[in-house]
């Protein structure tokens, strides 16, 4: 997994996208802290990947709600 600053993404978009293709996962940082996650995608797996991410979002929301109850 590679890390790039938001400025590197802005100035070297092609390099960062190449890293996403090679590494499958890239973290974008802002002021040294993780800000975004870029994952490899293709037409073949786009819908499946999007569905998994939506499921993870719901699971995370439910977990936070459970933590607030206790």
mmCIF file of C-alpha atoms in Angstrom:
data_model
loop_
_atom_site.group_PDB
_atom_site.id
_atom_site.type_symbol
_atom_site.label_atom_id
_atom_site.label_comp_id
_atom_site.label_asym_id
_atom_site.label_seq_id
_atom_site.Cartn_x
_atom_site.Cartn_y
_atom_site.Cartn_z
ATOM 1 C CA UNK A 1 0.000 0.000 0.000
ATOM 2 C CA UNK A 2 1.373 3.384 -1.016
ATOM 3 C CA UNK A 3 0.720 6.784 0.529
ATOM 4 C CA UNK A 4 0.533 10.031 -1.446
ATOM 5 C CA UNK A 5 -0.224 13.529 -0.272
ATOM 6 C CA UNK A 6 -3.136 15.432 -1.759
ATOM 7 C CA UNK A 7 -0.555 17.682 -3.429
ATOM 8 C CA UNK A 8 1.175 14.684 -5.041
ATOM 9 C CA UNK A 9 -2.196 13.512 -6.331
ATOM 10 C CA UNK A 10 -2.885 16.943 -7.783
ATOM 11 C CA UNK A 11 0.555 17.338 -9.361
ATOM 12 C CA UNK A 12 1.171 13.710 -10.416
ATOM 13 C CA UNK A 13 -2.257 12.217 -11.027
ATOM 14 C CA UNK A 14 -1.002 9.780 -13.655
ATOM 15 C CA UNK A 15 1.680 8.417 -11.304
ATOM 16 C CA UNK A 16 -0.820 7.955 -8.483
ATOM 17 C CA UNK A 17 -3.303 6.197 -10.775
ATOM 18 C CA UNK A 18 -0.523 3.896 -11.981
ATOM 19 C CA UNK A 19 0.191 3.047 -8.350
ATOM 20 C CA UNK A 20 -3.476 2.248 -7.786
ATOM 21 C CA UNK A 21 -3.364 -0.170 -10.721
ATOM 22 C CA UNK A 22 -0.145 -1.795 -9.471
ATOM 23 C CA UNK A 23 -0.779 -1.787 -5.718
ATOM 24 C CA UNK A 24 -4.597 -2.131 -5.851
ATOM 25 C CA UNK A 25 -4.826 0.293 -2.914
ATOM 26 C CA UNK A 26 -3.476 3.816 -2.328
ATOM 27 C CA UNK A 27 -4.001 6.131 0.638
ATOM 28 C CA UNK A 28 -4.236 9.882 0.065
ATOM 29 C CA UNK A 29 -3.103 12.038 2.955
ATOM 30 C CA UNK A 30 -3.823 15.618 3.882
ATOM 31 C CA UNK A 31 -1.534 17.327 6.369
ATOM 32 C CA UNK A 32 0.080 13.941 7.005
ATOM 33 C CA UNK A 33 -3.173 12.227 7.986
ATOM 34 C CA UNK A 34 -5.164 9.695 5.929
ATOM 35 C CA UNK A 35 -7.915 11.492 4.053
ATOM 36 C CA UNK A 36 -9.029 9.162 1.255
ATOM 37 C CA UNK A 37 -8.600 5.655 -0.028
ATOM 38 C CA UNK A 38 -8.243 4.836 -3.715
ATOM 39 C CA UNK A 39 -8.908 1.275 -4.820
ATOM 40 C CA UNK A 40 -8.440 -0.382 -8.166
ATOM 41 C CA UNK A 41 -11.596 -0.684 -10.182
ATOM 42 C CA UNK A 42 -12.596 -2.030 -13.550
ATOM 43 C CA UNK A 43 -15.777 -2.440 -15.524
ATOM 44 C CA UNK A 44 -15.833 -6.126 -14.624
ATOM 45 C CA UNK A 45 -15.809 -5.645 -10.850
ATOM 46 C CA UNK A 46 -17.088 -2.097 -10.395
ATOM 47 C CA UNK A 47 -20.643 -2.968 -9.350
ATOM 48 C CA UNK A 48 -19.448 -5.697 -6.969
ATOM 49 C CA UNK A 49 -16.861 -3.401 -5.388
ATOM 50 C CA UNK A 50 -19.417 -0.617 -4.981
ATOM 51 C CA UNK A 51 -21.873 -3.029 -3.361
ATOM 52 C CA UNK A 52 -19.241 -4.236 -0.886
ATOM 53 C CA UNK A 53 -18.327 -0.659 0.029
ATOM 54 C CA UNK A 54 -21.986 0.192 0.631
ATOM 55 C CA UNK A 55 -22.349 -2.863 2.876
ATOM 56 C CA UNK A 56 -19.251 -1.822 4.824
ATOM 57 C CA UNK A 57 -20.686 1.671 5.288
ATOM 58 C CA UNK A 58 -23.895 0.235 6.761
ATOM 59 C CA UNK A 59 -21.925 -2.113 9.035
ATOM 60 C CA UNK A 60 -19.786 0.787 10.261
ATOM 61 C CA UNK A 61 -22.885 2.890 10.972
ATOM 62 C CA UNK A 62 -24.479 0.023 12.903
ATOM 63 C CA UNK A 63 -21.299 -0.511 14.903
ATOM 64 C CA UNK A 64 -21.167 3.164 15.868
ATOM 65 C CA UNK A 65 -24.809 3.069 16.926
ATOM 66 C CA UNK A 66 -24.123 -0.021 19.059
ATOM 67 C CA UNK A 67 -21.155 1.723 20.698
ATOM 68 C CA UNK A 68 -23.315 4.740 21.540
ATOM 69 C CA UNK A 69 -25.979 2.547 23.175
ATOM 70 C CA UNK A 70 -23.622 0.911 25.673
#
